[in-house]
Coordinates of C-alpha atoms and ligand atoms in Angstrom, one line a residue:
Chain C
X1 CA 0.1 -0.1 0.0
X2 CA 2.5 2.3 0.7
X3 CA 4.7 1.6 -2.3
X4 CA 1.4 2.2 -4.4
X5 CA 0.4 6.0 -3.0
X6 CA 3.3 7.9 -4.3
X7 CA 2.7 6.0 -8.0
X8 CA -0.6 7.4 -8.0
X9 CA 0.3 10.9 -6.7
X10 CA 3.1 11.1 -9.9
X11 CA 0.3 9.9 -12.2
X12 CA -2.2 12.4 -11.1
X13 CA 0.5 15.3 -11.8
X14 CA 1.2 14.2 -14.8
X15 CA -2.4 13.9 -15.7
X16 CA -3.1 17.1 -14.8
X17 CA -0.2 18.7 -16.4
X18 CA -1.9 16.9 -19.8
X19 CA -5.1 18.3 -19.4
X20 CA -3.6 22.0 -18.5
X21 CA -2.2 21.7 -22.1
X22 CA -5.2 20.3 -23.7
X23 CA -7.0 23.7 -21.7
X24 CA -4.7 25.9 -23.5
X25 CA -4.6 24.4 -26.9
X26 CA -8.7 24.8 -26.3
X27 CA -8.3 28.2 -25.6
X28 CA -6.1 29.1 -28.4
X29 CA -8.2 27.3 -30.8
X30 CA -11.1 29.0 -29.6
X31 CA -9.3 32.5 -29.8
X32 CA -8.3 32.1 -33.7
X33 CA -12.4 31.0 -34.1
X34 CA -12.7 34.1 -32.8
X35 CA -10.7 36.2 -34.9
X36 CA -11.7 34.3 -37.9
X37 CA -15.3 35.5 -37.6
X38 CA -13.9 39.6 -37.0
X39 CA -11.8 38.7 -40.5
X40 CA -14.8 37.1 -42.2
X41 CA -17.1 40.3 -41.2
X42 CA -14.0 42.5 -42.6
X43 CA -13.8 40.8 -45.7
X44 CA -10.1 39.8 -44.9
X45 CA -10.7 36.4 -46.6
X46 CA -7.1 35.2 -46.6
X47 CA -6.7 35.9 -42.8
X48 CA -10.2 34.5 -42.2
X49 CA -8.7 31.0 -43.9
X50 CA -5.5 31.0 -42.3
X51 CA -7.3 31.7 -39.0
X52 CA -10.0 28.9 -39.3
X53 CA -7.4 26.6 -40.5
X54 CA -5.2 27.3 -37.6
X55 CA -8.6 27.0 -34.9
X56 CA -9.6 23.4 -36.6
X57 CA -6.3 21.6 -36.3
X58 CA -6.0 23.3 -32.8
X59 CA -9.7 22.2 -32.0
X60 CA -8.9 18.3 -33.8
X61 CA -5.7 17.9 -31.5
X62 CA -7.4 19.3 -28.2
X63 CA -10.2 16.7 -28.6
X64 CA -8.0 13.8 -29.7
X65 CA -6.2 14.4 -26.5
X66 CA -8.6 14.6 -24.5
X67 CA -10.1 11.3 -25.8
X68 CA -6.3 9.6 -25.3
X69 CA -6.4 10.7 -22.2
X70 CA -9.7 9.4 -20.7
X71 CA -8.7 6.1 -22.6
X72 CA -5.5 6.1 -20.1
X73 CA -7.2 7.3 -16.9
X74 CA -10.3 4.2 -17.2
X75 CA -7.2 1.7 -18.4
X76 CA -5.2 3.0 -15.4
X77 CA -8.2 3.1 -12.9
X78 CA -8.5 -0.5 -14.0
X79 CA -5.1 -1.9 -12.9
X80 CA -5.7 0.2 -9.8
X81 CA -8.4 -1.1 -8.7
X82 CA -8.1 -5.0 -8.5
X83 CA -11.7 -6.6 -8.4
X84 CA -11.7 -8.1 -4.9
X85 CA -11.6 -11.7 -3.7
X86 CA -14.3 -12.8 -1.7
X87 CA -15.3 -16.2 0.5
X88 CA -18.5 -17.7 0.4
X89 CA -20.0 -18.8 3.7
X90 CA -22.7 -21.6 4.0
X91 CA -24.4 -23.5 6.8
X92 CA -25.2 -27.0 5.5
X93 CA -28.0 -27.2 8.0
X94 CA -30.1 -24.0 6.9
X95 CA -28.4 -22.9 4.0
X96 CA -27.6 -19.7 5.6
X97 CA -25.5 -17.8 3.0
X98 CA -22.6 -15.1 3.2
X99 CA -19.9 -13.4 1.7
X100 CA -17.0 -11.7 3.1
X101 CA -13.3 -10.3 2.0
X102 CA -11.2 -13.5 1.8
X103 CA -9.0 -13.2 4.7
X104 CA -5.4 -14.8 5.1
X105 CA -5.6 -18.5 6.3
X106 CA -8.9 -18.8 4.3
X107 CA -9.4 -22.3 1.9
X108 CA -12.1 -24.1 0.5
X109 CA -14.0 -26.6 3.1
X110 CA -12.7 -24.6 5.9
X111 CA -14.7 -24.5 8.8
X112 CA -14.7 -21.2 10.0
X113 CA -17.6 -19.6 12.6
X114 CA -21.0 -21.0 14.2
X115 CA -23.9 -19.9 11.8
X116 CA -25.3 -16.9 12.9
X117 CA -28.9 -18.1 12.1
X118 CA -29.4 -21.5 13.8
X119 CA -26.3 -21.7 15.9
X120 CA -26.8 -25.7 15.0
X121 CA -23.7 -26.1 12.7
X122 CA -20.9 -23.9 11.7
X123 CA -20.1 -22.1 8.6
X124 CA -17.8 -23.6 5.9
X125 CA -16.3 -21.9 3.3
X126 CA -17.7 -23.5 0.0
X127 CA -16.1 -21.1 -2.6
X128 CA -13.3 -18.6 -3.0
X129 CA -13.7 -16.2 -6.0
X130 CA -12.7 -12.9 -7.4
X131 CA -15.4 -10.8 -8.5
X132 CA -16.0 -9.6 -11.9
X133 CA -16.9 -6.8 -13.3
X134 CA -19.4 -6.6 -16.1
X135 CA -16.6 -4.9 -18.2
X136 CA -14.1 -7.5 -18.0
X137 CA -16.5 -10.4 -18.3
X138 CA -17.9 -9.0 -21.9
X139 CA -14.3 -8.9 -23.1
X140 CA -13.6 -12.4 -21.9
Chain O
X1 CA -3.1 45.2 -36.2
X2 CA -3.9 41.8 -35.5
X3 CA -1.4 39.3 -34.4
X4 CA -2.4 37.0 -37.9
X5 CA -1.7 40.7 -39.8
X6 CA 1.5 40.7 -38.0
X7 CA 2.9 37.0 -38.3
X8 CA 1.4 36.9 -41.9
X9 CA 4.8 36.0 -44.2
X10 CA 6.3 38.8 -46.2
X11 CA 7.3 37.9 -49.7
X12 CA 10.8 37.3 -48.6
X13 CA 9.7 35.0 -45.8
X14 CA 7.1 33.2 -48.1
X15 CA 10.0 32.8 -50.7
X16 CA 12.3 31.2 -47.9
X17 CA 9.5 29.1 -46.8
X18 CA 9.1 27.6 -50.4
X19 CA 12.5 26.7 -50.9
X20 CA 13.0 25.2 -47.9
X21 CA 9.6 22.9 -48.5
X22 CA 11.2 22.2 -51.9
X23 CA 14.5 21.0 -50.8
X24 CA 12.8 19.1 -47.7
X25 CA 10.6 17.2 -49.5
X26 CA 13.0 15.2 -52.0
X27 CA 15.1 15.1 -48.9
X28 CA 12.4 13.3 -46.8
X29 CA 12.4 10.6 -49.4
X30 CA 16.0 10.3 -49.5
X31 CA 15.7 10.2 -45.8
X32 CA 13.2 7.5 -45.4
X33 CA 14.5 5.4 -48.3
X34 CA 18.1 5.3 -47.5
X35 CA 17.3 5.1 -43.5
X36 CA 13.5 3.9 -43.3
X37 CA 14.3 0.5 -42.1
X38 CA 16.8 2.1 -39.3
X39 CA 14.3 3.9 -37.9
X40 CA 11.8 1.2 -37.7
X41 CA 14.5 -0.9 -36.0
X42 CA 14.9 1.7 -33.5
X43 CA 11.2 1.9 -33.1
X44 CA 10.9 -1.6 -32.4
X45 CA 14.3 -1.6 -30.3
X46 CA 12.9 1.0 -28.0
X47 CA 9.3 -0.5 -27.6
X48 CA 11.0 -3.9 -26.6
X49 CA 13.0 -1.9 -24.2
X50 CA 10.1 -0.1 -22.6
X51 CA 8.7 -4.1 -22.0
X52 CA 11.7 -5.0 -20.8
X53 CA 11.8 -2.4 -17.8
X54 CA 8.5 -3.4 -17.3
X55 CA 9.2 -7.1 -17.2
X56 CA 12.2 -6.5 -14.8
X57 CA 10.2 -4.4 -12.5
X58 CA 7.2 -7.5 -12.5
X59 CA 10.0 -9.7 -11.5
X60 CA 11.4 -8.0 -8.5
X61 CA 8.0 -7.0 -7.7
X62 CA 7.2 -10.6 -7.6
X63 CA 10.6 -11.2 -5.8
X64 CA 9.8 -8.9 -3.1
X65 CA 6.2 -10.5 -2.5
X66 CA 7.9 -13.6 -2.4
X67 CA 10.0 -12.3 0.4
X68 CA 7.3 -10.6 2.1
X69 CA 5.3 -13.9 2.3
X70 CA 8.4 -15.6 3.4
X71 CA 9.2 -13.4 6.5
X72 CA 5.4 -13.2 7.3
X73 CA 6.3 -17.2 8.1
X74 CA 9.0 -16.3 11.3
X75 CA 12.4 -16.5 11.6
X76 CA 14.2 -16.4 8.1
X77 CA 18.1 -17.1 7.8
X78 CA 20.4 -14.9 6.9
X79 CA 21.4 -16.3 3.6
X80 CA 17.6 -16.1 2.2
X81 CA 18.4 -13.4 -0.4
X82 CA 21.4 -15.5 -1.9
X83 CA 19.2 -18.5 -1.8
X84 CA 16.4 -17.2 -3.6
X85 CA 18.6 -15.8 -6.2
X86 CA 20.3 -19.0 -6.8
X87 CA 16.2 -20.9 -6.7
X88 CA 15.4 -18.0 -9.6
X89 CA 18.4 -19.2 -11.7
X90 CA 17.8 -23.0 -10.9
X91 CA 17.8 -25.1 -14.1
X92 CA 16.7 -28.6 -15.6
X93 CA 18.3 -30.1 -17.9
X94 CA 16.0 -32.4 -19.8
X95 CA 17.0 -35.8 -20.3
X96 CA 18.8 -36.9 -23.6
X97 CA 16.3 -38.0 -26.4
X98 CA 18.0 -39.6 -28.8
X99 CA 17.0 -43.1 -27.2
X100 CA 13.6 -42.3 -26.4
X101 CA 12.9 -45.6 -24.9
X102 CA 12.4 -45.2 -20.8
X103 CA 12.7 -41.4 -21.6
X104 CA 9.4 -40.8 -19.0
X105 CA 11.0 -42.5 -16.1
X106 CA 14.1 -40.4 -16.3
X107 CA 12.2 -37.3 -16.9
X108 CA 10.0 -38.1 -13.8
X109 CA 13.1 -38.8 -11.6
X110 CA 14.5 -35.3 -12.8
X111 CA 11.5 -33.6 -12.0
X112 CA 10.8 -35.0 -8.5
X113 CA 14.0 -34.4 -7.5
X114 CA 13.9 -30.7 -8.6
X115 CA 10.4 -30.2 -6.6
X116 CA 12.3 -31.6 -3.9
X117 CA 15.4 -29.7 -3.9
X118 CA 13.3 -26.3 -4.1
X119 CA 11.3 -27.4 -0.8
X120 CA 14.2 -28.3 1.0
X121 CA 15.6 -25.3 0.0
X122 CA 12.6 -23.2 1.2
X123 CA 12.5 -25.5 4.1
X124 CA 16.5 -24.1 5.0
X125 CA 15.4 -20.3 4.2
X126 CA 12.0 -20.8 7.0
X127 CA 12.9 -23.7 9.3
X128 CA 9.4 -22.7 11.0
X129 CA 6.8 -23.3 8.2
X130 CA 4.6 -26.2 8.0
X131 CA 3.9 -28.5 4.7
X132 CA 1.2 -26.5 3.5
X133 CA 3.4 -23.3 3.8
X134 CA 6.6 -24.8 2.1
X135 CA 4.1 -25.7 -0.7
X136 CA 2.7 -22.3 -1.3
X137 CA 6.5 -21.0 -1.1
X138 CA 8.0 -23.2 -3.6
X139 CA 4.9 -22.5 -6.0
X140 CA 5.9 -18.7 -5.4
X141 CA 9.4 -18.6 -5.8
X142 CA 8.3 -20.8 -9.1
X143 CA 6.6 -18.0 -10.5
X144 CA 9.2 -15.7 -9.3
X145 CA 11.6 -17.8 -11.2
X146 CA 9.1 -17.9 -14.8
X147 CA 9.1 -14.1 -14.5
X148 CA 13.0 -14.5 -14.3
X149 CA 13.2 -16.6 -17.0
X150 CA 10.9 -14.2 -19.6
X151 CA 13.2 -11.2 -18.5
X152 CA 16.3 -12.9 -19.1
X153 CA 15.4 -14.6 -22.4
X154 CA 13.9 -11.4 -23.7
X155 CA 17.2 -9.4 -22.6
X156 CA 18.9 -11.9 -24.6
X157 CA 17.5 -11.5 -28.0
X158 CA 17.1 -7.9 -27.2
X159 CA 20.7 -7.7 -26.9
X160 CA 21.4 -9.9 -29.4
X161 CA 19.5 -7.6 -31.7
X162 CA 20.8 -4.6 -30.7
X163 CA 24.4 -6.0 -31.5
X164 CA 23.8 -7.6 -34.7
X165 CA 21.2 -4.6 -36.1
X166 CA 19.4 -7.9 -37.6
X167 CA 16.0 -6.3 -38.5
X168 CA 14.3 -9.9 -38.9
X169 CA 15.3 -11.3 -35.2
X170 CA 14.3 -7.8 -33.7
X171 CA 11.0 -7.7 -35.9
X172 CA 10.3 -11.3 -34.0
X173 CA 10.9 -10.4 -31.1
X174 CA 8.8 -7.0 -31.3
X175 CA 6.2 -9.3 -32.6
X176 CA 6.1 -11.8 -29.7
X177 CA 6.2 -9.1 -27.4
X178 CA 2.8 -8.7 -26.8
X179 CA 2.3 -11.9 -25.8
X180 CA 4.9 -12.8 -23.9
X181 CA 4.1 -9.9 -21.7
X182 CA 0.6 -10.9 -21.3
X183 CA 2.0 -13.9 -19.8
X184 CA 4.3 -12.3 -17.6
X185 CA 1.8 -9.8 -16.7
X186 CA -0.5 -13.0 -15.8
X187 CA 2.2 -14.5 -13.7
X188 CA 2.7 -11.3 -11.7
X189 CA -0.7 -11.2 -11.0
X190 CA -0.7 -15.4 -9.8
X191 CA 2.2 -13.9 -7.4
X192 CA -0.5 -12.1 -5.6
X193 CA -2.7 -14.9 -5.3
X194 CA -0.5 -17.5 -4.6
X195 CA 1.2 -15.5 -1.7
X196 CA -2.3 -15.2 -0.2
X197 CA -3.1 -18.7 -0.8
X198 CA -6.1 -17.7 -2.9
X199 CA -7.2 -20.6 -5.1
X200 CA -6.3 -20.1 -9.0
X201 CA -8.0 -21.2 -12.2
X202 CA -6.2 -24.3 -12.2
X203 CA -7.9 -25.1 -8.6
X204 CA -11.2 -26.0 -10.9
X205 CA -10.3 -29.4 -11.1
X206 CA -9.4 -30.3 -7.4
X207 CA -12.4 -28.5 -6.2
X208 CA -14.7 -31.1 -8.2
X209 CA -12.9 -33.8 -6.8
X210 CA -13.1 -31.8 -3.3
X211 CA -16.6 -31.0 -3.4
X212 CA -17.4 -35.0 -4.2
X213 CA -15.0 -36.0 -1.5
X214 CA -15.8 -33.9 1.3
X215 CA -16.8 -35.3 4.5
X216 CA -15.8 -38.6 3.6
X217 CA -11.7 -39.9 5.5
X218 CA -8.9 -39.5 3.1
X219 CA -6.1 -41.7 2.7
X220 CA -2.5 -40.9 1.0
X221 CA -2.0 -42.8 -2.4
X222 CA 0.9 -41.1 -3.6
X223 CA 3.0 -37.9 -2.6
X224 CA 0.5 -35.1 -1.8
X225 CA -2.0 -36.9 -3.3
X226 CA -5.1 -38.0 -1.6
X227 CA -7.7 -40.1 -2.2
X228 CA -11.7 -40.8 -0.5
X229 CA -14.1 -43.3 -1.2
X230 CA -17.4 -41.7 -2.1
X231 CA -20.6 -44.1 -2.4
X232 CA -22.9 -43.1 -4.8
X233 CA -26.0 -44.7 -6.8
X234 CA -25.1 -48.0 -5.6
X235 CA -21.3 -47.4 -6.8
X236 CA -18.1 -46.9 -4.9
X237 CA -16.8 -44.0 -6.7
X238 CA -12.4 -43.4 -5.5
X239 CA -11.7 -39.8 -5.9
X240 CA -8.5 -38.7 -5.9
X241 CA -6.7 -35.3 -5.9
X242 CA -3.7 -33.2 -4.7
X243 CA -3.8 -32.8 -1.1
X244 CA -4.8 -29.2 0.0
X245 CA -5.1 -26.7 1.0
X246 CA -1.4 -26.1 0.2
X247 CA -0.4 -25.3 -3.6
X248 CA 0.4 -28.4 -4.8
X249 CA -0.4 -30.8 -8.0
X250 CA 0.5 -34.0 -6.0
X251 CA 1.5 -36.7 -8.1
X252 CA -2.1 -37.7 -9.6
X253 CA -0.2 -40.3 -12.0
X254 CA 1.3 -42.5 -9.6
X255 CA -2.0 -42.3 -7.3
X256 CA -4.1 -43.5 -10.1
X257 CA -2.0 -46.4 -11.1
X258 CA -1.7 -47.3 -7.7
X259 CA -5.3 -47.1 -6.9
X260 CA -6.0 -49.2 -10.1
X261 CA -3.1 -51.7 -8.8
X262 CA -4.8 -52.1 -5.8
X263 CA -7.6 -53.3 -7.2
X264 CA -6.1 -55.4 -9.9
X265 CA -7.8 -53.6 -12.5
X266 CA -11.1 -54.0 -11.8
X267 CA -12.0 -50.6 -12.3
X268 CA -15.3 -49.8 -14.5
X269 CA -14.0 -46.3 -15.7
X270 CA -11.5 -43.3 -15.0
X271 CA -13.4 -40.0 -14.9
X272 CA -10.6 -37.3 -15.3
X273 CA -11.7 -33.3 -14.7
X274 CA -8.8 -30.8 -15.5
X275 CA -8.9 -27.0 -16.0
X276 CA -8.2 -26.4 -20.0
X277 CA -7.2 -24.0 -22.1
X278 CA -10.3 -22.0 -24.1
X279 CA -9.7 -20.5 -27.4
X280 CA -9.9 -16.9 -27.8
X281 CA -13.6 -15.8 -27.5
X282 CA -15.1 -18.5 -25.8
X283 CA -16.7 -18.6 -22.9
X284 CA -14.6 -19.1 -19.6
X285 CA -15.7 -22.2 -17.0
X286 CA -17.9 -23.8 -19.9
X287 CA -17.3 -27.8 -19.3
X288 CA -16.6 -29.6 -22.5
X289 CA -16.5 -33.9 -22.5
X290 CA -14.2 -36.1 -24.3
X291 CA -11.7 -39.1 -24.2
X292 CA -8.8 -39.1 -23.0
X293 CA -6.4 -38.5 -20.1
X294 CA -7.2 -34.8 -18.9
X295 CA -3.7 -33.7 -17.5
X296 CA -1.0 -31.4 -18.6
X297 CA 2.6 -31.0 -17.3
X298 CA 5.7 -32.2 -18.9
X299 CA 4.1 -35.6 -19.8
X300 CA 5.0 -37.7 -16.9
X301 CA 1.4 -38.3 -15.4
X302 CA 0.1 -38.6 -18.6
X303 CA 2.1 -41.6 -19.8
X304 CA 1.6 -43.6 -16.7
X305 CA -2.2 -43.1 -16.9
X306 CA -2.8 -44.2 -20.7
X307 CA -0.1 -47.0 -19.4
X308 CA -2.3 -48.2 -17.1
X309 CA -5.4 -47.7 -18.8
X310 CA -4.1 -49.6 -21.4
X311 CA -2.9 -52.6 -19.8
X312 CA -6.4 -53.3 -18.2
X313 CA -8.5 -51.8 -21.1
X314 CA -10.0 -48.9 -18.5
X315 CA -12.3 -46.6 -20.8
X316 CA -11.5 -42.8 -19.7
X317 CA -13.7 -39.9 -20.1
X318 CA -12.2 -36.4 -19.5
X319 CA -14.2 -33.2 -18.5
X320 CA -12.6 -30.2 -19.1
X321 CA -13.1 -26.9 -17.6
X322 CA -12.5 -24.1 -20.0
X323 CA -10.6 -21.0 -19.4
X324 CA -7.8 -18.7 -20.9
X325 CA -4.1 -18.8 -19.6
X326 CA -4.3 -15.8 -17.5
X327 CA -7.2 -16.9 -15.9
X328 CA -5.6 -20.5 -15.1
X329 CA -2.7 -19.1 -12.8
X330 CA -4.6 -16.0 -11.2
X331 CA -7.3 -15.9 -8.5
X332 CA -10.6 -18.1 -9.7
X333 CA -13.2 -16.1 -11.1
X334 CA -17.0 -16.8 -10.8
X335 CA -17.9 -18.3 -14.0
X336 CA -15.0 -20.9 -13.1
X337 CA -17.0 -21.7 -9.7
X338 CA -20.2 -22.4 -12.4
X339 CA -17.9 -24.3 -14.2
X340 CA -17.1 -26.4 -10.9
X341 CA -20.7 -27.1 -10.5
X342 CA -21.7 -27.8 -14.0
X343 CA -19.0 -30.3 -14.0
X344 CA -20.2 -32.1 -11.0
X345 CA -23.5 -32.8 -12.8
X346 CA -21.7 -33.8 -15.8
X347 CA -19.5 -36.3 -14.1
X348 CA -22.7 -37.5 -12.1
X349 CA -24.4 -37.7 -15.8
X350 CA -21.2 -40.0 -17.3
X351 CA -21.6 -42.3 -13.8
X352 CA -25.1 -42.7 -14.2
X353 CA -25.3 -43.4 -18.1
X354 CA -21.3 -45.4 -18.5
X355 CA -21.5 -47.3 -15.6
X356 CA -23.7 -50.1 -13.4
X357 CA -24.5 -50.8 -9.9
X358 CA -21.6 -52.5 -8.0
X359 CA -18.9 -50.8 -10.2
X360 CA -15.9 -48.9 -9.4
X361 CA -14.8 -45.8 -10.6
X362 CA -12.0 -43.7 -10.4
X363 CA -13.3 -39.7 -10.3
X364 CA -9.7 -37.6 -10.9
X365 CA -9.4 -33.8 -10.2
X366 CA -6.4 -32.4 -12.0
X367 CA -4.5 -29.5 -11.2
X368 CA -2.8 -27.0 -8.5
X369 CA -5.0 -27.2 -5.3
X370 CA -3.7 -24.2 -3.7
X371 CA -6.6 -22.9 -1.3
X372 CA -8.9 -25.9 -1.6
X373 CA -8.6 -28.5 1.0
X374 CA -10.7 -31.6 0.6
Ligands
ZN401 ZN1 -27.3 -22.6 9.9

């Protein structure tokens, strides 16, 4: 855990710098677009064309960069968010079933605690598995 | 007046730019014609280098996880690091195959020796560990060693490619990198599951056997392998699996041979359940049925099983739970648990359909039994 914390922080810093650059490009492109409208109104067609081109290129670049960043952020959060491993506890007597986080030392068929519902039998771990999120499922 | 008109090219500047473009344009062609391949090789080498660094990080992380788990047990020997390094570079020289007769026996001998050597070394590092822990730790070290091999082999071809500048060898390496990295990533994920003692996907077969034999008295039939006699619909099931919950595959080959020999071959059927590799696009956890000894590994167990089956003419059915390479060595997924339940139904159906009352049937759950008792 202690190892992961600084890594995450550094990642966010680089991300915010990138977002700042994207914002900057976007603002500059908008400014060129604004100029283009004025040139058009003044009838300066050459200047209008140049400004429009620059604005379009800037907008496309910032849009593309934003899209790429989104994808990367998603990929990283998917990597950081480890799917949780759970132990399934079941009572053979009354059928009581409970899911809890995997604890070290857990294994399938391990008898853990007295059944909270019927108190007649102990709960046994019947399965240990990694919870799948829907996205991973559709990919598999 | 405005920014644009200020930077708008004057005639001289525009002429200069024109000239520049006229020179640069053919120059680009010439550069790409002459140095295109070299540039390509550079990019490939750069790609490989990035992956190589990632491999190194993964290897070191896995090693660290192993060290942390070893330390958890209590006192560790002072020369732990040196020992671990030695174990990670450990190798097995395969027997010569020029004269293949009897090669399986030789291979079996060597593999057994290797396993024992690993466990002995672990025991020397952590004298207070119990057998289950020893099994888990040797599995952990195996994973770390596998990642080390990945790193060493990739580095070998990388350095070689860089030195010889052979475009084809670099291209081959670059093209196989995604698959290598996927495999390495699954190994590094496996390390965490193994260190925690969580069942991995490969445990599916062992879990089927475990569920069938749970609650029955067990006995050892081979090294790290247990069996229980389970009555079912008037038949006697001899259910066999590796002894859990430590991380071991046991010796299912020896176990099955011993069980069959004990009863002088009076076995109506052998059913083997194992996790099998699915094809890309197939659903994980689906169970398939077939004929044959469903068991992976170097082939020693498979050979022994096939020999004894042929000797006594015993029919063999296989139930395979499909999963990907990554799934087979990372913490078990819910879909595989469903596959386990499905497999049990299939085993019951096979027994009902293909055998009659009074028969004795061997049901062998193959795979690593990490985190699964009996
Ligand atoms: Zn209960």
